[in-house]
Amino acid sequence: SCGSGIFLVESFKRLVKRYENAHSIDNLSDFDTLVKLLKENIFGIEIHPQAIKVAAFSLYLALVDKLDPKNLWQNKNYRLPYLVNDPKEKNEQKKGRNLFCRDTISDLSSIDELQNFRLVVGNPPFGDKNLLDTIRNYCNKENFAKEKVLPFLHKATFFAPHGEIALIFNTKVLTNTRGTYK
């Protein structure tokens, strides 16, 4: 649940900075390299169509912020990549492979791009009120307490089975010793 993409944008900026450091570059301004870094490394899932569009727009702003404005306007070959993958989009050319407009808790195993990540970061929703049916069903299936965050924690292990997971959530999840929290 990447929401409006704040974590994604900051992750992209850090990735660009690491690339600059690794290649002794003061300011990476090569459009193709920036697009490649973005498309090969930044992925998100969000159920709300408006939020996923804001995430894409925010990533576009982070990318073009690295470019010289004069160069950007004059080069007609610069085309921002399609990032959003919306199942309602019929034109396959316009289906991005980075930001998936889906319910994170629903079955995403058929999407190859959403497997074997080295790092999953985020701030999943938490609380036990107004649960979506997919969250309630997932909690029932896994015998979890009815908490929004638990399916997200569990799903993260499938997205990064050998990677690292860094999620922000309340301590109740870690300190509760009831059976459905274990």
Coordinates of C-alpha atoms in Angstrom, one line a residue:
S1 CA 0.0 0.0 0.0
C2 CA 2.3 2.7 -1.3
G3 CA -0.3 5.5 -1.0
S4 CA 0.8 8.7 -2.7
G5 CA 4.4 7.3 -3.0
I6 CA 6.4 9.3 -0.3
F7 CA 8.5 6.2 0.5
L8 CA 8.9 5.5 -3.2
V9 CA 10.1 9.0 -4.0
E10 CA 12.6 9.0 -1.2
S11 CA 13.8 5.6 -2.1
F12 CA 14.3 6.7 -5.7
K13 CA 16.3 9.8 -4.6
R14 CA 18.5 7.6 -2.4
L15 CA 19.0 5.2 -5.2
V16 CA 20.1 8.0 -7.6
K17 CA 22.5 9.4 -4.9
R18 CA 24.0 5.9 -4.5
Y19 CA 24.4 5.6 -8.2
E20 CA 26.1 9.1 -8.3
N21 CA 28.5 8.1 -5.5
A22 CA 29.3 4.7 -7.1
H23 CA 30.1 6.3 -10.5
S24 CA 31.7 9.5 -9.1
I25 CA 29.0 11.7 -10.7
D26 CA 28.2 15.1 -9.1
N27 CA 24.7 15.3 -10.5
L28 CA 23.2 12.5 -12.6
S29 CA 21.2 14.2 -15.3
D30 CA 21.1 11.5 -18.0
F31 CA 17.4 10.9 -18.7
D32 CA 17.8 7.3 -19.9
T33 CA 19.8 6.3 -16.8
L34 CA 17.3 7.9 -14.5
V35 CA 14.4 6.2 -16.2
K36 CA 16.3 2.8 -16.1
L37 CA 17.0 3.3 -12.3
L38 CA 13.3 4.1 -11.7
K39 CA 11.8 1.3 -13.8
E40 CA 14.2 -1.4 -12.6
N41 CA 14.1 -0.6 -8.9
I42 CA 10.9 1.2 -7.8
F43 CA 7.6 -0.7 -7.4
G44 CA 4.4 -0.1 -5.5
I45 CA 0.9 -1.4 -4.9
E46 CA -2.0 0.7 -4.0
I47 CA -5.8 0.0 -4.0
H48 CA -6.9 3.6 -4.5
P49 CA -6.5 4.8 -8.2
Q50 CA -6.1 8.4 -7.3
A51 CA -3.3 7.7 -4.8
I52 CA -1.4 5.5 -7.3
K53 CA -1.6 8.3 -9.9
V54 CA -0.2 10.8 -7.3
A55 CA 2.6 8.3 -6.7
A56 CA 3.4 8.2 -10.4
F57 CA 3.3 12.0 -10.6
S58 CA 5.6 12.3 -7.6
L59 CA 8.1 9.9 -9.1
Y60 CA 8.0 11.9 -12.4
L61 CA 8.7 15.1 -10.5
A62 CA 11.6 13.5 -8.7
L63 CA 13.0 12.3 -12.0
V64 CA 12.7 15.6 -13.9
D65 CA 14.0 17.5 -10.9
K66 CA 17.4 15.9 -11.8
L67 CA 17.3 17.2 -15.4
D68 CA 18.3 20.6 -16.8
P69 CA 15.0 22.3 -17.7
K70 CA 16.2 23.7 -21.0
N71 CA 17.5 20.2 -22.0
L72 CA 14.2 18.7 -20.9
W73 CA 12.0 21.0 -23.0
Q74 CA 14.1 20.9 -26.1
N75 CA 14.6 17.1 -26.3
K76 CA 11.5 15.7 -27.9
N77 CA 12.9 12.1 -27.3
Y78 CA 12.2 12.4 -23.6
R79 CA 9.1 10.6 -22.8
L80 CA 8.2 9.7 -19.3
P81 CA 7.5 6.0 -18.9
Y82 CA 4.1 4.6 -18.1
L83 CA 4.4 3.5 -14.5
V84 CA 0.9 2.7 -13.5
N85 CA -0.5 -0.8 -14.1
D86 CA -4.3 -0.5 -13.9
P87 CA -6.2 -3.7 -14.8
K88 CA -8.9 -1.4 -16.3
E89 CA -6.4 0.0 -18.8
K90 CA -7.1 -1.9 -22.1
N91 CA -4.2 -0.5 -24.1
E92 CA -1.2 -2.8 -23.2
Q93 CA 1.2 -0.1 -24.4
K94 CA 0.0 2.2 -21.5
K95 CA 0.2 -0.5 -18.8
G96 CA 3.2 0.3 -16.7
R97 CA 5.1 -2.4 -14.7
N98 CA 5.9 -0.5 -11.6
L99 CA 2.9 0.9 -9.8
F100 CA 0.1 -1.7 -9.5
C101 CA -3.4 -0.4 -8.8
R102 CA -4.5 -3.5 -6.8
D103 CA -5.5 -4.7 -3.4
T104 CA -2.2 -5.7 -1.8
I105 CA -3.9 -8.5 0.1
S106 CA -5.5 -10.0 -2.9
D107 CA -3.6 -12.6 -4.9
L108 CA -0.7 -10.9 -6.7
S109 CA 1.4 -14.0 -7.2
S110 CA 0.8 -14.0 -11.0
I111 CA 2.6 -10.7 -11.3
D112 CA 6.3 -11.6 -11.8
E113 CA 7.5 -8.0 -11.1
L114 CA 6.2 -8.3 -7.5
Q115 CA 8.4 -11.1 -6.3
N116 CA 11.9 -11.6 -5.0
F117 CA 12.6 -8.0 -3.9
R118 CA 15.8 -7.2 -1.9
L119 CA 13.9 -4.5 0.1
V120 CA 10.3 -3.8 1.0
V121 CA 9.7 -0.5 2.8
G122 CA 6.4 1.0 3.8
N123 CA 3.8 2.2 6.3
P124 CA 0.9 -0.3 6.0
P125 CA -2.5 0.7 7.3
F126 CA -3.2 -0.4 10.9
G127 CA -6.2 -0.6 13.2
D128 CA -9.1 -3.0 13.6
K129 CA -11.9 -0.8 12.3
N130 CA -13.5 -0.7 8.8
L131 CA -11.6 -3.8 7.6
L132 CA -11.9 -4.6 3.9
D133 CA -13.3 -8.0 3.1
T134 CA -9.9 -9.1 1.7
I135 CA -8.2 -8.2 4.9
R136 CA -10.8 -9.9 7.0
N137 CA -10.7 -13.1 4.9
Y138 CA -6.9 -13.1 4.9
C139 CA -6.9 -12.8 8.7
N140 CA -9.4 -15.6 9.0
K141 CA -7.5 -17.9 6.6
E142 CA -4.2 -17.4 8.4
N143 CA -5.8 -17.3 11.9
F144 CA -4.5 -13.8 12.5
A145 CA -6.1 -11.2 14.8
K146 CA -8.4 -8.9 12.9
E147 CA -5.8 -6.1 12.4
K148 CA -5.1 -4.4 9.1
V149 CA -1.4 -4.5 9.5
L150 CA -1.0 -8.3 10.0
P151 CA -1.8 -9.3 6.4
F152 CA 0.6 -6.6 5.1
L153 CA 3.4 -7.9 7.4
H154 CA 2.8 -11.5 6.3
K155 CA 2.5 -10.5 2.6
A156 CA 5.9 -8.6 2.8
T157 CA 7.6 -12.0 3.5
F158 CA 6.4 -13.2 0.1
F159 CA 7.5 -10.1 -1.8
A160 CA 11.0 -10.3 -0.2
P161 CA 11.5 -13.9 0.9
H162 CA 15.3 -13.5 1.0
G163 CA 15.4 -9.7 1.3
E164 CA 14.9 -7.1 4.1
I165 CA 11.6 -5.7 5.2
A166 CA 11.3 -2.3 6.9
L167 CA 7.7 -1.4 7.8
I168 CA 6.4 1.2 10.2
F169 CA 3.6 0.0 12.5
N170 CA 2.5 0.3 16.1
T171 CA 4.2 -1.8 18.8
K172 CA 1.0 -3.5 19.8
V173 CA 1.6 -6.0 17.0
L174 CA 5.0 -7.0 18.4
T175 CA 4.2 -7.0 22.1
N176 CA 0.8 -8.7 22.0
T177 CA 1.1 -12.3 23.2
R178 CA -2.4 -13.5 22.3
G179 CA -2.4 -16.5 20.0
T180 CA -3.8 -14.8 17.0
Y181 CA -0.9 -12.3 17.2
K182 CA 1.8 -14.9 17.5

